[in-house]
Coordinates of C-alpha atoms in Angstrom, one line a residue:
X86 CA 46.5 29.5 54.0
X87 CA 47.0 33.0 54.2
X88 CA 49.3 33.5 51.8
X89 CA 47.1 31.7 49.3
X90 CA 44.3 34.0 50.5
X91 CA 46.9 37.2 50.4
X92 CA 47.7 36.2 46.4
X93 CA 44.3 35.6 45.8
X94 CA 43.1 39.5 46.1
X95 CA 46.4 40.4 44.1
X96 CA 45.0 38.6 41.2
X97 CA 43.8 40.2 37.9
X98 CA 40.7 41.7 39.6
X99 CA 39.4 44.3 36.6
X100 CA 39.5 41.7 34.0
X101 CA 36.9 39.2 35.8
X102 CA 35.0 41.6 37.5
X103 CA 34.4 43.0 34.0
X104 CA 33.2 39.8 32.9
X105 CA 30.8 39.4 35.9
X106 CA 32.1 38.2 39.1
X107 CA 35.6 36.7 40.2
X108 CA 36.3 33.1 39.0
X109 CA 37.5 32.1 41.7
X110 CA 34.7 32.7 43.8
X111 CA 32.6 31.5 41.2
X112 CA 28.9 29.4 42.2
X113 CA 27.2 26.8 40.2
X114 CA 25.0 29.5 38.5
X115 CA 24.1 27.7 35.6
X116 CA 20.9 26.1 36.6
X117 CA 18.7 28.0 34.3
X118 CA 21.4 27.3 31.3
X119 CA 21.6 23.6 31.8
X120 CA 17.2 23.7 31.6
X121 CA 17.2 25.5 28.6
X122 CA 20.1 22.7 27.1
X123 CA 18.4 20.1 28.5
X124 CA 14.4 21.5 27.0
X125 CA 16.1 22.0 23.9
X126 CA 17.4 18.5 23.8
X127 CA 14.1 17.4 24.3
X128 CA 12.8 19.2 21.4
X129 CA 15.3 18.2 19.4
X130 CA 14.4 14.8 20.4
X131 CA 10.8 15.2 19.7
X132 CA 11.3 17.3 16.5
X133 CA 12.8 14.0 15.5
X134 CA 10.6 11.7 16.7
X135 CA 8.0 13.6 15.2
X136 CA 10.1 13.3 11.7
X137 CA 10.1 10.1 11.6
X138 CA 6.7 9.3 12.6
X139 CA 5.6 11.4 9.6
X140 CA 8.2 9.2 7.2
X141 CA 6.6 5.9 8.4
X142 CA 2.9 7.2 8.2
X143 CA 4.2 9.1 4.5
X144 CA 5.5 5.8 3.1
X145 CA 2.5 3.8 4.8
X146 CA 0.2 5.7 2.5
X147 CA 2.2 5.4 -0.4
X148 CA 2.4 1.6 0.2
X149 CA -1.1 1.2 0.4
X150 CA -1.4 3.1 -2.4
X151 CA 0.9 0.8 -4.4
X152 CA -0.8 -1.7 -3.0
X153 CA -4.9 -0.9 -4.0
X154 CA -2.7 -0.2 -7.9
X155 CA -1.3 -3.3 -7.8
X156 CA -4.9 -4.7 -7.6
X157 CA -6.1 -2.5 -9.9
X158 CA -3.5 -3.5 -12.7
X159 CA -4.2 -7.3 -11.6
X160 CA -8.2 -6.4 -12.7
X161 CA -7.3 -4.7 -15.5
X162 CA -5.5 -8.0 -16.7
X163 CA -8.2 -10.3 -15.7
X164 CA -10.5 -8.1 -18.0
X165 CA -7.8 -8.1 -20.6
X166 CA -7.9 -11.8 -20.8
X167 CA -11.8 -12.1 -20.4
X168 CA -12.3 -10.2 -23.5
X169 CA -9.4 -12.2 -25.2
X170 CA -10.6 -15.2 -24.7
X171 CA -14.5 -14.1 -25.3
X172 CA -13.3 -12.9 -28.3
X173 CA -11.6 -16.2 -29.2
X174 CA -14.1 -18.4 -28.4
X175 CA -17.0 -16.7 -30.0
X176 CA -14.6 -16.1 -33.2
X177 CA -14.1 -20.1 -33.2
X178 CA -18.4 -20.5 -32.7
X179 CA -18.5 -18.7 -35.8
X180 CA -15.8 -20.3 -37.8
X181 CA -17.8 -23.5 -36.7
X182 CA -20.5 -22.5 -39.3
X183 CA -18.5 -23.3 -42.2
X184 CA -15.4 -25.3 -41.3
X185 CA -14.7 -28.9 -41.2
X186 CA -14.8 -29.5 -37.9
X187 CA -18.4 -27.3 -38.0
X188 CA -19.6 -30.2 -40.3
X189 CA -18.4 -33.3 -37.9
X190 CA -20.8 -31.5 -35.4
X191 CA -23.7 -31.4 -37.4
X192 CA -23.4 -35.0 -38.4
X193 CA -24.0 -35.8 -34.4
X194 CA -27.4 -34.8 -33.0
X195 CA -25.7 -34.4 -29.7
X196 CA -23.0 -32.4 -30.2
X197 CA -25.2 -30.4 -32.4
X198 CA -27.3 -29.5 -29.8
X199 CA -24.8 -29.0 -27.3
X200 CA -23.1 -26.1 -30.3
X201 CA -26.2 -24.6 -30.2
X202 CA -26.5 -24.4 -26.6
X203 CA -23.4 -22.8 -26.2
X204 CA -23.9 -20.3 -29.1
X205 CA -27.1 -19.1 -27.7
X206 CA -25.6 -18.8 -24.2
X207 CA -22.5 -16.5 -24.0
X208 CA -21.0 -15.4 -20.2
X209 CA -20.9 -11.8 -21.4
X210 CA -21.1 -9.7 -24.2
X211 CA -17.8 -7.9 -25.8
X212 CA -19.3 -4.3 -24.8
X213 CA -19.5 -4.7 -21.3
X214 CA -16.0 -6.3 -20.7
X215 CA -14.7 -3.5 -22.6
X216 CA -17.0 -0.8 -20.3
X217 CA -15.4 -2.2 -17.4
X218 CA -11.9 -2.7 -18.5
X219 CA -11.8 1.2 -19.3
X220 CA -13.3 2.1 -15.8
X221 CA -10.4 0.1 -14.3
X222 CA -7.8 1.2 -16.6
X223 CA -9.0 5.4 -15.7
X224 CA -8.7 4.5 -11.9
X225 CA -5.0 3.1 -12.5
X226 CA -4.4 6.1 -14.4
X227 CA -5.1 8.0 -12.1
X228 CA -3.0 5.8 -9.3
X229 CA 0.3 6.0 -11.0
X230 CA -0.2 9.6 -11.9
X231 CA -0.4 10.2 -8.0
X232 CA 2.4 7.8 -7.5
X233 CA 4.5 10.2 -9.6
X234 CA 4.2 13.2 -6.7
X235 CA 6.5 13.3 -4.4
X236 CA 4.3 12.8 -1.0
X237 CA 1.2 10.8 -2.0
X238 CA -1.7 12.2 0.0
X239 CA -4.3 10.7 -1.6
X240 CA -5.6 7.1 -0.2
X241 CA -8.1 4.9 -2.7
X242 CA -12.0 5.2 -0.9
X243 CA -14.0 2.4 0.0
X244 CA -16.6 3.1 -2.8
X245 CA -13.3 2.5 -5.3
X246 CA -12.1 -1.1 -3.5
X247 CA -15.8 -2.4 -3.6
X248 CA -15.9 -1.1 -7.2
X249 CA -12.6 -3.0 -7.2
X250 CA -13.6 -6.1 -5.9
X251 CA -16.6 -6.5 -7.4
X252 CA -14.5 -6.0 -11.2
X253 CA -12.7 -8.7 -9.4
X254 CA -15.1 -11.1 -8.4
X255 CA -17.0 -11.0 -11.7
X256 CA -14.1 -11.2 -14.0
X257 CA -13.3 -14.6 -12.0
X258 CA -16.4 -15.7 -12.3
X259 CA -16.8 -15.5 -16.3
X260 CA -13.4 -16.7 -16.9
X261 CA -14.0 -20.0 -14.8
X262 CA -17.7 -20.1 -17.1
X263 CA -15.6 -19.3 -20.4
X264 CA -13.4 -22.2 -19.2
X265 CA -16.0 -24.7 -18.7
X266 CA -17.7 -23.6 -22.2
X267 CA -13.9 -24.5 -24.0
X268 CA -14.0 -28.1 -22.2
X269 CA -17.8 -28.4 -23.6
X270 CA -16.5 -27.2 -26.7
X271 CA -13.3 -29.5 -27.2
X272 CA -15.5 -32.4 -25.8
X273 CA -17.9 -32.0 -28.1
X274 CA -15.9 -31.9 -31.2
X275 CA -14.3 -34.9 -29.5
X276 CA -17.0 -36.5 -29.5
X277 CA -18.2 -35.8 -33.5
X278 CA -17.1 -38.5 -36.0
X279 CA -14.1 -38.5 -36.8
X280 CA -14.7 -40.0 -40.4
X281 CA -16.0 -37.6 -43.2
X282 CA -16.6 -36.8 -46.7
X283 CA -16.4 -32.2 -46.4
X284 CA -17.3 -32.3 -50.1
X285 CA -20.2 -34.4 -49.5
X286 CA -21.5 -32.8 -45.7
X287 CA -23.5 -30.2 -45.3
X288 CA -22.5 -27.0 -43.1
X289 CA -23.5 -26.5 -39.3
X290 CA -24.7 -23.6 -40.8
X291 CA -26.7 -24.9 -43.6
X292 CA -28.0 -27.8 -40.3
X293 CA -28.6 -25.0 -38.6
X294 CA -31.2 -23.6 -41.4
X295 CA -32.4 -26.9 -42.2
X296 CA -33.8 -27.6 -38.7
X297 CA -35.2 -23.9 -38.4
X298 CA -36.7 -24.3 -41.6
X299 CA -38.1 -27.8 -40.4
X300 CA -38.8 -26.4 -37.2
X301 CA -41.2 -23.9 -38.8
X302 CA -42.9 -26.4 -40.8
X303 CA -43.3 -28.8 -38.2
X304 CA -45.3 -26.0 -36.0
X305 CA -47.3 -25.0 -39.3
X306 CA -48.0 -28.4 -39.7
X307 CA -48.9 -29.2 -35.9
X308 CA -50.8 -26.4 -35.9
X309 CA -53.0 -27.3 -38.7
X310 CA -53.5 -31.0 -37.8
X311 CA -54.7 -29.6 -34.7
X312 CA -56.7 -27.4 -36.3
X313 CA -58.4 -29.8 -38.0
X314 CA -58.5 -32.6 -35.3
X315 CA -60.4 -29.8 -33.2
X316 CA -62.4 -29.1 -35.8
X317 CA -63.3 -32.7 -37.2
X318 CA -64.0 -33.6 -33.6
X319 CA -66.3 -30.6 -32.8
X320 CA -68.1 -31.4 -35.9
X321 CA -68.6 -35.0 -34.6
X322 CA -69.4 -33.7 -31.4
X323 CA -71.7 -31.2 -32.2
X324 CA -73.7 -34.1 -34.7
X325 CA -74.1 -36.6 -31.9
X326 CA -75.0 -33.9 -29.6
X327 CA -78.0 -32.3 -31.8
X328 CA -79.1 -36.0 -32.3
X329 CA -79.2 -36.2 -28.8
X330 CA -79.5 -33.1 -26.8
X331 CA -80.3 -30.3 -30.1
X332 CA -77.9 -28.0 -31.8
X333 CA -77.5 -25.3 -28.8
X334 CA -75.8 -28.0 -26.6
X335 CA -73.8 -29.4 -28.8
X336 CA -72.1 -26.1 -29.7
X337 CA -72.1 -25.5 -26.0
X338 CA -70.1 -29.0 -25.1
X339 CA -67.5 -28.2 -28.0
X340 CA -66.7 -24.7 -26.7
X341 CA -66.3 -26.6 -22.8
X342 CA -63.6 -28.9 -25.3
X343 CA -62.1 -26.0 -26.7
X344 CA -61.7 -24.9 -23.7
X345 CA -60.3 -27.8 -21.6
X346 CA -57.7 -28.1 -24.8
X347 CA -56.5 -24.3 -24.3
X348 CA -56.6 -24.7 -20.2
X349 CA -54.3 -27.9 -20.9
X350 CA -51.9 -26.1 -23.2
X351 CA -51.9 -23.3 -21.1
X352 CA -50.9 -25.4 -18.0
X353 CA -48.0 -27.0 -20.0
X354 CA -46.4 -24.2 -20.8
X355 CA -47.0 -22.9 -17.3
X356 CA -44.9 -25.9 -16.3
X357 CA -42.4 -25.2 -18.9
X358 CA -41.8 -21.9 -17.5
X359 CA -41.6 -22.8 -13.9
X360 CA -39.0 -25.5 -15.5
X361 CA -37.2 -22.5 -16.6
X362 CA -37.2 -20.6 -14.0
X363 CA -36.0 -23.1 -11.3
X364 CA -33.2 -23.6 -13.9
X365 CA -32.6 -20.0 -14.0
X366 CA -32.5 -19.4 -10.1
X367 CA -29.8 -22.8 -9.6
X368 CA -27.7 -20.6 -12.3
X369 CA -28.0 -18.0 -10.1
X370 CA -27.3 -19.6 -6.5
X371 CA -24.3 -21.5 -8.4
X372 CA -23.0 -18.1 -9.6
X373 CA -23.5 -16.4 -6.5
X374 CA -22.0 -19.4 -4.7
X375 CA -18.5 -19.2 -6.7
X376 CA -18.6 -15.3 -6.0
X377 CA -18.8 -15.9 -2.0
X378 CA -15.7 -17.8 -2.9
X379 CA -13.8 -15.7 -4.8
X380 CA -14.4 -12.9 -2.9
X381 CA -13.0 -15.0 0.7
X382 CA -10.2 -15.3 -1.3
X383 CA -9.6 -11.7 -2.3
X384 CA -10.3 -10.8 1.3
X385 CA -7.5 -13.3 2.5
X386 CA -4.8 -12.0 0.2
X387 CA -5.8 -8.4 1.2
X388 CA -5.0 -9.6 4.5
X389 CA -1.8 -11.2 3.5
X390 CA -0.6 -8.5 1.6
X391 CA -1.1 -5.8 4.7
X392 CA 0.5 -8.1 7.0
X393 CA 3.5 -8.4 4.4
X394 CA 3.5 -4.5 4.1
X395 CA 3.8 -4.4 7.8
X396 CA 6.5 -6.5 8.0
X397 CA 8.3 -4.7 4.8
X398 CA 7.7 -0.9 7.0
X399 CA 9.1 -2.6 10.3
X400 CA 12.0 -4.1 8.5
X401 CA 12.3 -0.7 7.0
X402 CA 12.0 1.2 10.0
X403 CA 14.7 -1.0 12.1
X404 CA 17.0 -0.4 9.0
X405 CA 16.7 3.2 9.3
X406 CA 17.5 2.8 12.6
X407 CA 20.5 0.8 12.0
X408 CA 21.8 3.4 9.7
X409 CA 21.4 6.3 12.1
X410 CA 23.4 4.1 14.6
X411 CA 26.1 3.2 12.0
X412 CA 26.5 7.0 11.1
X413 CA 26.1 8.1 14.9
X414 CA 28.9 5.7 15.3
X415 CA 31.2 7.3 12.5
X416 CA 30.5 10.5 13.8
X417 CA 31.6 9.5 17.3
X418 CA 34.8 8.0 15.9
X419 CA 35.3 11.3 14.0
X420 CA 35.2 13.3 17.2
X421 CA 37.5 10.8 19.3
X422 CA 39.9 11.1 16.8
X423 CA 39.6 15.1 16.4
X424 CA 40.2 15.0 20.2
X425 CA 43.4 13.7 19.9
X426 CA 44.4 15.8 16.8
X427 CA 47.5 18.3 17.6
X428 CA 46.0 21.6 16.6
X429 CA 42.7 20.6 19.3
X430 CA 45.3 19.5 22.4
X431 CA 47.3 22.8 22.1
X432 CA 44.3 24.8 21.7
X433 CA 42.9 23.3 24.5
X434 CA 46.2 22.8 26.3
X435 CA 44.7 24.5 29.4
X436 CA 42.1 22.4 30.1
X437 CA 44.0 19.3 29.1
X438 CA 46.4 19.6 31.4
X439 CA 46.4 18.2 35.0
X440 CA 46.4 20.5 37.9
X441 CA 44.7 20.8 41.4
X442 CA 41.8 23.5 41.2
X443 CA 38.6 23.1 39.0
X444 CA 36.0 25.5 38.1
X445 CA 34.1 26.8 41.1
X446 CA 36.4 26.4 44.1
X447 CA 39.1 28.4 45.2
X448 CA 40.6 24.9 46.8
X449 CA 43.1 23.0 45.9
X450 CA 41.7 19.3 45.4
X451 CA 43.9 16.1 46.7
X452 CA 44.1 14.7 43.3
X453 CA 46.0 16.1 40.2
X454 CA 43.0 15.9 37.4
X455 CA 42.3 17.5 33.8
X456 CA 39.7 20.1 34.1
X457 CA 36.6 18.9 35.0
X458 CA 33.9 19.4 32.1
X459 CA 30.6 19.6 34.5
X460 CA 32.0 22.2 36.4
X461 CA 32.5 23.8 33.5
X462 CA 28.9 23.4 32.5
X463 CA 27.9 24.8 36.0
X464 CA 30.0 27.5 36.3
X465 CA 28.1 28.4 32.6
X466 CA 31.9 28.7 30.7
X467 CA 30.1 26.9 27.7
X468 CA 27.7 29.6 27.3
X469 CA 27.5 30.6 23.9
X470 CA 27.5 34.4 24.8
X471 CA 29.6 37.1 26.4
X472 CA 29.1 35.8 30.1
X473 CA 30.5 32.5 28.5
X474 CA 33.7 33.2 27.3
X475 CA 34.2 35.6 30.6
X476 CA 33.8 32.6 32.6
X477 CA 36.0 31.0 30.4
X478 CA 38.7 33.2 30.4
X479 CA 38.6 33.0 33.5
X480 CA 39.5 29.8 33.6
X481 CA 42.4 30.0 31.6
X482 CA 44.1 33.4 33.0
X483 CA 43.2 32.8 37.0
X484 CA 46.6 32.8 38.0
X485 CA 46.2 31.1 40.7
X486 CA 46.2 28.1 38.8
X487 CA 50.2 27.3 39.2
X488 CA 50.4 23.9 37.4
X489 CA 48.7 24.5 34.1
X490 CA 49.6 26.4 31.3
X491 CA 48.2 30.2 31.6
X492 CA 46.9 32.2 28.5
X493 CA 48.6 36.1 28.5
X494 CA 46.0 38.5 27.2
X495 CA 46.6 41.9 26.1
X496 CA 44.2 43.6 28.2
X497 CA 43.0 43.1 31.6
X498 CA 39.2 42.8 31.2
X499 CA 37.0 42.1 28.2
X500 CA 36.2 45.1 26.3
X501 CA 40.3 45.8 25.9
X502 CA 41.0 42.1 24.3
X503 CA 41.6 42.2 20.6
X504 CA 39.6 40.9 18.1
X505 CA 41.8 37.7 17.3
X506 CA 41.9 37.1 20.8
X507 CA 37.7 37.1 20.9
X508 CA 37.9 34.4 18.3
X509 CA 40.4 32.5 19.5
X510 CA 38.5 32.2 23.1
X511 CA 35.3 31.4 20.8
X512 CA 36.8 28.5 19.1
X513 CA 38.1 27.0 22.2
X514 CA 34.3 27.0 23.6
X515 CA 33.0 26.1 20.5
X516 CA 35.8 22.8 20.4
X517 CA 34.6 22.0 24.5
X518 CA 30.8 22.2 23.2
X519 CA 31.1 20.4 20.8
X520 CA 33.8 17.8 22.2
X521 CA 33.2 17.6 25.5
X522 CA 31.3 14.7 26.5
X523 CA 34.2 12.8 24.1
X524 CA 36.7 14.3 25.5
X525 CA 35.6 13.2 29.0
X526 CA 35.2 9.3 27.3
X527 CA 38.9 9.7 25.9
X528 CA 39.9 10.6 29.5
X529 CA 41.3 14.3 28.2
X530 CA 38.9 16.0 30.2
X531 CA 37.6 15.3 33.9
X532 CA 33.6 14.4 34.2

């Protein structure tokens, strides 16, 4: 024991206490160090964290952007075939007019009326499909343009998805009318007969002018037999009633008539109009009915297409994930096999081989062990600075290491090293930093 102590103050005194204080009576002085590695892990960590957070909420908002455009380009088409088929069906109404098939239907009083009902009754007019197809084709426009940047940061507003919707809802709505006025239209001309002369039948339109023009004479006509009914019968009334009663009451008990006439006609047409607009509000409630139901269903495929683009982020997310650990995996396999490369095992030669001191201790241990890479840690040898790589040379000139292989420097403390031997001692710290806790797994290296 004392001869171990004796050789102990022989050794190269200058060159440690240059670099600090004597390895061999070196302390665990690392504790601030290993905070600072271990705070900047957990920046790391949360720098990360915080990357990816803004990756998943980055391609959330472009999805549901994607998404509302998606819609978009679906109401866009729904108007696209709303004014095709508007445009088809009120072609055919015309080319009714003069066509065969226009004449079948006027030979039927039936179907004839049922033409003229549709003709008069259209879902919408041309103008205002067109109005809203351009206001949904400037919002898409607008989408994919933003689509185009590389970080979408714009999200759609409530104000456009009820716009949306409602586009939607109404488009639906007039296509499933427009459908029912085709079946009336092919049952109709179903129904027409079959059998017929074209050179000899007149046109719907010509039928058409016919009954206006018989239409007006019938009123004319109406109107003058009542006319003269009223008049005739006034005339009567008024006689009998100056036999009876003098002329002043007689006119008086024709004027009660007229009256009673104009208070009856007046409370037909009354009726008439209350007929019309009971008609009118069951259109309505019907209309509004179907639009309840369309829009349910555009509310449950909204809510199956967010629940599919949640499942399409996780899946993306745990893929990401998998591909981090695949390359984390690759890199590890790089380093084990670095660890075992030639040039790395002589350079670290000093450390790889077994002996019977470690950092820290001046005592030999019971076990013959690689050099232990905590203790280097503690003893703060992995220090990227100048107190570093004195505590590592340290390590690899203390000669009172006798088993492993000792490094001969050409100075005795740190300022008389030459520059190659600065980098050299640099690159061996840089290879335990950075292979370390592999070359502890590989068994090279003591925990």
């Amino acid at each position: 024991m004392l001869n171990r102590i004796t050789y102990i103050q022989r050794a190269p005194v200058a060159l440690l206490a240059a670099c600090g204080l004597l390895f061999a009576f070196a302390r665990p002085t690392s504790a601030q160090s290993t905070d600072a590695i271990d705070k900047s892990e957990v920046e790391a960590r949360k720098a990360e964290r915080e990357r990816r957070y803004k990756e998943i909420a980055d391609a959330q908002t472009r999805q549901e952007v994607e998404d509302f455009s998606a819609s978009i380009k679906e109401t866009c088409e729904l108007l696209a075939r709303l004014e095709t088929k508007s445009t088809a069906l009120r072609d055919r109404l015309q080319a009714l007019l003069t066509d065969d098939d226009g004449k079948r239907l006027a030979q039927d009083d039936i179907s004839y009326h049922a033409y003229l009902d549709l003709r008069d009754q259209p879902i919408a007019s041309i103008r205002e499909i067109q109005s809203r197809r351009k206001n949904m084709d400037s919002i898409l426009d607008g989408l994919q343009a933003e689509l185009k940047r590389l970080n979408v940061g714009w999200v759609p507003s409530p104000r456009l998805r009820q716009e949306m919707d409602e586009n939607s809802t109404w488009a639906k709505s007039r296509l499933d009318q427009l459908e029912r006025q085709e079946s009336r239209l092919a049952a109709i001309l179903f129904r027409a007969p079959k059998e017929l002369d074209p050179v000899k039948a007149v046109t719907l339109e010509q039928k058409i002018r016919q009954e206006e023009a018989h239409q007006v004479e019938s009123w004319a006509q109406a109107l003058i037999r009542g006319e003269a009914a009223a008049k005739s019968e006034s005339e009567k009334t008024i006689f009998d009633a100056a036999r009876a009663a003098g002329l002043e009451r007689g006119n008086e008990e024709a004027n009660q008539i007229r009256e009673a006439r104009r208070a009856e006609l007046a409370a037909l047409r009354a009726e008439f109009e209350a007929e019309i607009k009971r008609r009118d509000a069951e259109s309505q409630r019907l209309l509004a009915e179907a639009n309840r139901i369309h829009a349910d269903e555009i509310a449950q495929l909204r809510r199956e297409l967010k629940i599919a683009s949640a499942k399409r982020q996780a899946e993306d997310v745990r893929a990401e994930i998998e591909k981090q650990d695949v390359l984390n995996a690759a890199d590890h396999e790089k380093k084990k096999q670095r660890c075992h490369a030639a040039e790395v095992k002589q350079l670290l030669a000093p450390f790889l081989a077994e002996g019977y001191t470690q950092p820290g201790s001046v005592e030999q241990q019971y076990n013959k062990l690689p050099i232990s890479y905590s203790k280097l840690v503690s003893s703060g040898a992995l220090n990227p600075d100048r107190h570093g790589l004195c505590q590592l040379l340290g390590v690899v000139t203390w000669k009172g290491d006798k088993v492993r292989p000792r490094w001969k420097m050409s100075g005795r403390n740190f300022e008389q090293l030459s520059p190659e031997e600065i980098e050299r001692t640099k690159k061996v710290q840089q290879l335990l930093i950075e292979l370390g806790p592999t070359l502890v797994e590989e068994k090279l290296l003591s925990p």
